[in-house]
Short mmCIF file of C-alpha atoms in Angstrom, two decimals:
data_model
loop_
_atom_site.label_atom_id
_atom_site.label_comp_id
_atom_site.label_asym_id
_atom_site.label_seq_id
_atom_site.Cartn_x
_atom_site.Cartn_y
_atom_site.Cartn_z
CA UNK A 1 0.00 0.00 0.00
CA UNK A 2 2.85 2.35 0.87
CA UNK A 3 4.58 1.62 -2.44
CA UNK A 4 1.35 2.07 -4.43
CA UNK A 5 0.64 5.44 -2.81
CA UNK A 6 4.17 6.66 -3.48
CA UNK A 7 4.85 5.19 -6.92
CA UNK A 8 1.41 5.34 -8.54
CA UNK A 9 -0.22 8.31 -6.83
CA UNK A 10 2.71 10.47 -5.68
CA UNK A 11 1.62 10.49 -2.02
CA UNK A 12 4.29 9.86 0.60
CA UNK A 13 3.58 8.05 3.85
CA UNK A 14 5.01 10.24 6.61
CA UNK A 15 4.45 7.88 9.53
CA UNK A 16 3.08 4.42 10.30
CA UNK A 17 1.63 2.87 13.44
CA UNK A 18 1.00 -0.81 14.03
CA UNK A 19 -1.31 -2.37 16.57
CA UNK A 20 -2.65 -5.80 17.35
CA UNK A 21 -5.86 -6.29 19.25
CA UNK A 22 -8.42 -8.96 19.98
CA UNK A 23 -11.92 -7.63 19.51
CA UNK A 24 -15.37 -8.34 18.08
CA UNK A 25 -15.20 -5.32 15.76
CA UNK A 26 -12.93 -2.66 14.40
CA UNK A 27 -13.70 0.90 13.44
CA UNK A 28 -13.86 1.75 9.76
CA UNK A 29 -12.97 4.91 7.92
CA UNK A 30 -15.54 6.26 5.40
CA UNK A 31 -14.35 4.04 2.49
CA UNK A 32 -13.24 0.44 3.00
CA UNK A 33 -12.28 -2.23 0.48
CA UNK A 34 -12.21 -5.82 1.73
CA UNK A 35 -10.96 -9.02 0.15
CA UNK A 36 -10.20 -12.58 1.20
CA UNK A 37 -6.98 -14.47 0.63
CA UNK A 38 -6.69 -18.23 0.97
CA UNK A 39 -4.10 -20.90 0.40
CA UNK A 40 -2.31 -22.60 3.26
CA UNK A 41 -4.10 -19.96 5.37
CA UNK A 42 -7.32 -17.96 5.18
CA UNK A 43 -7.59 -14.27 5.99
CA UNK A 44 -9.37 -11.04 5.16
CA UNK A 45 -7.53 -7.85 4.32
CA UNK A 46 -9.20 -4.45 4.63
CA UNK A 47 -7.97 -1.13 3.26
CA UNK A 48 -9.89 1.63 5.03
CA UNK A 49 -9.48 5.20 3.76
CA UNK A 50 -10.13 8.73 4.94
CA UNK A 51 -12.34 10.45 2.35
CA UNK A 52 -9.64 13.00 1.50
CA UNK A 53 -7.10 10.27 0.72
CA UNK A 54 -9.30 8.06 -1.46
CA UNK A 55 -10.58 11.13 -3.32
CA UNK A 56 -6.99 12.13 -4.13
CA UNK A 57 -6.17 8.57 -5.24
CA UNK A 58 -9.29 8.71 -7.45
CA UNK A 59 -8.29 12.09 -8.96
CA UNK A 60 -4.82 10.83 -9.90
CA UNK A 61 -6.00 7.35 -10.91
CA UNK A 62 -8.79 8.70 -13.17
CA UNK A 63 -7.24 12.00 -14.26
CA UNK A 64 -7.62 11.34 -17.98
CA UNK A 65 -11.17 9.96 -17.85
CA UNK A 66 -14.32 11.99 -18.37
CA UNK A 67 -16.61 10.96 -15.53
CA UNK A 68 -20.05 12.46 -14.97
CA UNK A 69 -20.69 13.94 -11.52
CA UNK A 70 -23.46 11.42 -10.83
CA UNK A 71 -20.98 8.55 -11.43
CA UNK A 72 -18.20 9.99 -9.23
CA UNK A 73 -19.01 8.04 -6.04
CA UNK A 74 -19.23 4.77 -7.95
CA UNK A 75 -15.78 5.43 -9.44
CA UNK A 76 -14.35 6.27 -6.02
CA UNK A 77 -15.62 2.87 -4.81
CA UNK A 78 -14.02 1.23 -7.85
CA UNK A 79 -10.76 3.06 -7.13
CA UNK A 80 -10.68 1.62 -3.58
CA UNK A 81 -11.42 -1.86 -4.96
CA UNK A 82 -8.75 -1.51 -7.66
CA UNK A 83 -6.14 -0.38 -5.16
CA UNK A 84 -6.60 -3.36 -2.83
CA UNK A 85 -6.77 -5.70 -5.82
CA UNK A 86 -3.48 -4.38 -7.23
CA UNK A 87 -1.62 -4.36 -3.91
CA UNK A 88 -2.80 -7.81 -2.80
CA UNK A 89 -2.51 -9.24 -6.32
CA UNK A 90 1.11 -8.08 -6.51
CA UNK A 91 1.88 -9.73 -3.15
CA UNK A 92 0.55 -13.18 -4.06
CA UNK A 93 3.91 -14.23 -5.49
CA UNK A 94 5.50 -13.69 -2.08
CA UNK A 95 2.59 -15.42 -0.34
CA UNK A 96 2.94 -18.43 -2.65
CA UNK A 97 6.72 -18.73 -2.28
CA UNK A 98 6.42 -22.34 -1.07
CA UNK A 99 4.43 -23.33 -4.18
CA UNK A 100 1.00 -23.13 -2.52
CA UNK A 101 -1.75 -21.81 -4.76
CA UNK A 102 -3.05 -18.53 -3.34
CA UNK A 103 -6.62 -17.51 -4.15
CA UNK A 104 -7.96 -14.00 -3.77
CA UNK A 105 -11.59 -12.94 -3.80
CA UNK A 106 -13.15 -10.13 -5.74
CA UNK A 107 -12.93 -6.98 -3.60
CA UNK A 108 -16.05 -5.59 -1.97
CA UNK A 109 -16.41 -1.99 -0.90
CA UNK A 110 -18.08 -0.86 2.29
CA UNK A 111 -18.83 2.82 2.72
CA UNK A 112 -20.47 4.92 5.37
CA UNK A 113 -20.20 2.08 7.93
CA UNK A 114 -18.95 2.77 11.45
CA UNK A 115 -17.46 -0.63 12.15
CA UNK A 116 -17.03 -4.19 10.96
CA UNK A 117 -18.11 -6.82 13.45
CA UNK A 118 -16.60 -10.26 13.53
CA UNK A 119 -16.30 -12.95 16.16
CA UNK A 120 -13.54 -12.25 18.69
CA UNK A 121 -10.39 -12.42 16.60
CA UNK A 122 -6.92 -10.96 16.54
CA UNK A 123 -6.67 -7.94 14.22
CA UNK A 124 -3.36 -6.64 12.97
CA UNK A 125 -3.62 -3.04 11.75
CA UNK A 126 -1.06 -0.72 10.23
CA UNK A 127 -2.15 2.88 9.84
CA UNK A 128 -0.44 4.86 7.08
CA UNK A 129 -0.41 8.60 7.76
CA UNK A 130 -0.07 11.03 4.83
CA UNK A 131 -0.54 14.76 4.42
CA UNK A 132 -3.63 13.95 2.31
CA UNK A 133 -5.36 11.65 4.83
CA UNK A 134 -4.87 8.33 6.56
CA UNK A 135 -5.38 4.71 5.59
CA UNK A 136 -5.64 1.58 7.73
CA UNK A 137 -4.52 -1.81 6.43
CA UNK A 138 -6.03 -4.56 8.60
CA UNK A 139 -5.46 -8.30 8.44
CA UNK A 140 -7.75 -10.72 10.26
CA UNK A 141 -8.62 -14.41 10.13
CA UNK A 142 -11.35 -15.21 7.64
CA UNK A 143 -14.32 -16.27 9.76
CA UNK A 144 -16.89 -15.40 7.07
CA UNK A 145 -19.28 -14.29 9.81
CA UNK A 146 -19.23 -10.50 9.73
CA UNK A 147 -21.55 -7.57 9.39
CA UNK A 148 -21.44 -3.79 9.34
CA UNK A 149 -22.89 -1.27 11.73
CA UNK A 150 -24.35 1.58 9.73
CA UNK A 151 -23.54 2.07 6.06
CA UNK A 152 -23.85 -0.52 3.35
CA UNK A 153 -21.94 -3.53 2.11
#
């Protein structure tokens, strides 16, 4: 995610913070893309964005496209989904280093939700701080039993 922001968008990460916690939910930022990874393991990865950051990613990512105003939010969602797909897709070679086939799901986007609830699990979150806004990258076991509070999935 850090490399994508820097190399593709021109946004530098100025600080990172990592935390691990065991909880039934974690707080989401306004835009969140989620996908599952499986192979010799099974986990979910979430990229959760401040609005200002994902809007800047969208502006750079779609700068040469003519997008109608009424389609803007849909394209911002697609930008979040594309970003997680690219970052996770590019990491599958490392995840499959032992020859295990790694499968990734199609990304889903959650927006306007306050939190993601899941059975008590260990979450590992790295927050990337930029001058444009912040982004959380969260990894968690794939329990396939989750829901959102507020917002839509």
